[in-house]
XYZ file of C-alpha atoms in Angstrom:
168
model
C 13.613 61.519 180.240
C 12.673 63.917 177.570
C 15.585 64.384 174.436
C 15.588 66.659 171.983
C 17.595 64.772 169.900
C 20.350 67.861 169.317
C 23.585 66.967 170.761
C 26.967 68.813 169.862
C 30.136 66.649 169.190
C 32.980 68.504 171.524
C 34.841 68.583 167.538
C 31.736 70.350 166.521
C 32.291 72.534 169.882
C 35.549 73.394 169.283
C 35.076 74.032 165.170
C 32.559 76.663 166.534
C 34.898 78.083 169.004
C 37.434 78.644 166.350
C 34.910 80.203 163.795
C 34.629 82.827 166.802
C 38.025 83.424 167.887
C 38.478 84.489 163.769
C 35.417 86.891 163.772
C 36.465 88.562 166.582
C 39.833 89.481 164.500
C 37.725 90.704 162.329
C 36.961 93.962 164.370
C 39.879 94.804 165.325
C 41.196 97.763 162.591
C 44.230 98.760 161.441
C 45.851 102.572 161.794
C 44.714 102.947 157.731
C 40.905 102.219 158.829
C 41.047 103.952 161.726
C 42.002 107.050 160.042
C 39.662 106.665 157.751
C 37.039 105.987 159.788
C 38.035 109.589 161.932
C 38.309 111.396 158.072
C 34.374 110.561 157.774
C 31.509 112.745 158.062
C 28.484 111.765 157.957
C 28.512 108.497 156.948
C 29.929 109.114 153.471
C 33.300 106.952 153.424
C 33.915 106.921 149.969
C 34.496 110.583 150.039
C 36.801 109.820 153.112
C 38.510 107.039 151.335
C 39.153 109.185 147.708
C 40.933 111.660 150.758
C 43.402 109.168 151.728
C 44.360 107.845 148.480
C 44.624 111.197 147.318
C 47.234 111.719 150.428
C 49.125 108.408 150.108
C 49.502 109.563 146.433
C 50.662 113.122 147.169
C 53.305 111.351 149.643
C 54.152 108.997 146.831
C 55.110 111.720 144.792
C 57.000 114.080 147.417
C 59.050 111.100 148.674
C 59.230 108.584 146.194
C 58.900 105.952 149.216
C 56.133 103.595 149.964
C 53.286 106.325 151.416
C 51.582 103.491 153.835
C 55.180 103.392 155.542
C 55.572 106.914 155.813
C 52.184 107.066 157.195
C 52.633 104.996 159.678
C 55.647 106.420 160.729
C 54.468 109.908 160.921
C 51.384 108.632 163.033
C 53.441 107.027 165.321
C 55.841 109.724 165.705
C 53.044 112.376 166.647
C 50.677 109.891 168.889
C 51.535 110.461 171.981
C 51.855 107.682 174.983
C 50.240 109.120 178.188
C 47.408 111.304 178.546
C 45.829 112.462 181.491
C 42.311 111.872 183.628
C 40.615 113.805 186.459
C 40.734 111.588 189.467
C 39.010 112.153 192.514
C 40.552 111.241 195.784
C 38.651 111.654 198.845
C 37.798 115.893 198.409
C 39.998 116.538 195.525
C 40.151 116.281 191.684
C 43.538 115.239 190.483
C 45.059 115.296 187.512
C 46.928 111.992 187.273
C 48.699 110.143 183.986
C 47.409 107.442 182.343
C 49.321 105.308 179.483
C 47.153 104.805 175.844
C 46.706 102.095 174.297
C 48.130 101.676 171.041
C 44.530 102.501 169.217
C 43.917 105.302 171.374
C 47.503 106.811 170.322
C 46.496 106.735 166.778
C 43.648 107.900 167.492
C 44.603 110.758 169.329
C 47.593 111.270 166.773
C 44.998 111.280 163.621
C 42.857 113.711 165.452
C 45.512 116.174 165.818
C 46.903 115.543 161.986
C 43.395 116.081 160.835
C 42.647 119.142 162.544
C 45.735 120.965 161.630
C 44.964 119.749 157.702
C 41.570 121.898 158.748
C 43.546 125.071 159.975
C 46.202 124.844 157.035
C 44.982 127.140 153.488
C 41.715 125.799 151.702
C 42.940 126.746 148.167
C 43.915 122.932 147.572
C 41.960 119.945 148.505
C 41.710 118.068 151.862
C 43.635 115.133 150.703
C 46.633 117.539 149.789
C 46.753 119.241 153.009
C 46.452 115.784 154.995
C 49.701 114.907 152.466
C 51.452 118.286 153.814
C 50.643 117.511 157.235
C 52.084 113.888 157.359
C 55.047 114.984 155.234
C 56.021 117.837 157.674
C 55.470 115.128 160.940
C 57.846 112.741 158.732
C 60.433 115.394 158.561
C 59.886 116.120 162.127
C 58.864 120.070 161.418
C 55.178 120.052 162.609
C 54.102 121.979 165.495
C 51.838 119.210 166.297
C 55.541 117.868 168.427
C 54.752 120.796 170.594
C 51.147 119.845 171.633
C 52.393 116.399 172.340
C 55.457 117.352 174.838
C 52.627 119.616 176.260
C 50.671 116.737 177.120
C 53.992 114.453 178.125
C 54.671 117.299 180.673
C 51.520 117.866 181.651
C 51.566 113.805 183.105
C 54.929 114.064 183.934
C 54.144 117.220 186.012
C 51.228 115.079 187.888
C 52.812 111.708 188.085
C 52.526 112.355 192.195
C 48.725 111.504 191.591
C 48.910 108.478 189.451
C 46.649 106.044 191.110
C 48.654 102.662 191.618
C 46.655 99.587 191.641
C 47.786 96.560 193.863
C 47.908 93.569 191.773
C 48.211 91.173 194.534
């Protein structure tokens, strides 16, 4: 028999394993990121990163509390849990609820906060607005509650369609 000579130790094996298991934590993002990362156009993140500090700083000064808190709470306040998906059963499309994710909450939740920063005035800058927009979510004033009990009745309305999986 032909050997190559390369032979792993299973300690080797397992060192490697572990290396792994820690990358893959390295891709998973946090809310902060993730916002950022939906803030970014074209590739410039600085510019989207000089937008949130400019926010958490505007929040800093409105609230005097710690702004990545109030973030955070504001986020989760406006993401909402369900959404809803076309399903087709035999002829028909049906509209049936479908529970997020926490990622795709705050994702869904920063997309709405961003595009109401768009609609609000453009006399101040971006960052500002964003600040605004989280303050008035914190304080529970933002219409942005509307769109999400739209949505929450919208699967609530169609929970007679929800497809139910058998986990047997």
């Amino acid at each position: 028999m032909f050997s190559t000579g390369f032979c792993l130790s299973r300690k080797l094996l397992q060192k490697q394993k572990r290396i792994v298991r820690n990358d893959l934590n390295r891709f998973k993002q946090t809310p902060v990121e993730q916002f950022t990362n939906l803030i970014m156009r074209d590739g410039k993140k600085q510019l989207a990163l000089q937008q949130i500090q400019d926010m958490f700083l505007e929040i800093q000064k409105q609230t005097k509390q710690d702004p990545l808190q109030v973030f955070l709470s504001a986020l989760d306040q406006v993401s909402p849990i369900v959404s809803t998906a076309t399903v087709r059963k035999k002829s028909k499309n049906l509209i049936a609820p479908q529970p997020l994710n926490e990622r795709q909450r705050f994702r869904i939740g920063g997309v709405w906060m961003i595009e109401a920063a768009n609609k609000a005035s453009k006399r101040v800058d971006f960052g500002t607005r964003l600040a605004h927009q989280v303050l008035q979510v914190f304080k529970g004033e933002s219409s942005l509650f509307q769109t999400k009990e739209q949505m929450h009745k919208l699967a609530l309305a169609n929970r007679s369609s929800m497809v139910l999986r058998d986990r047997t």
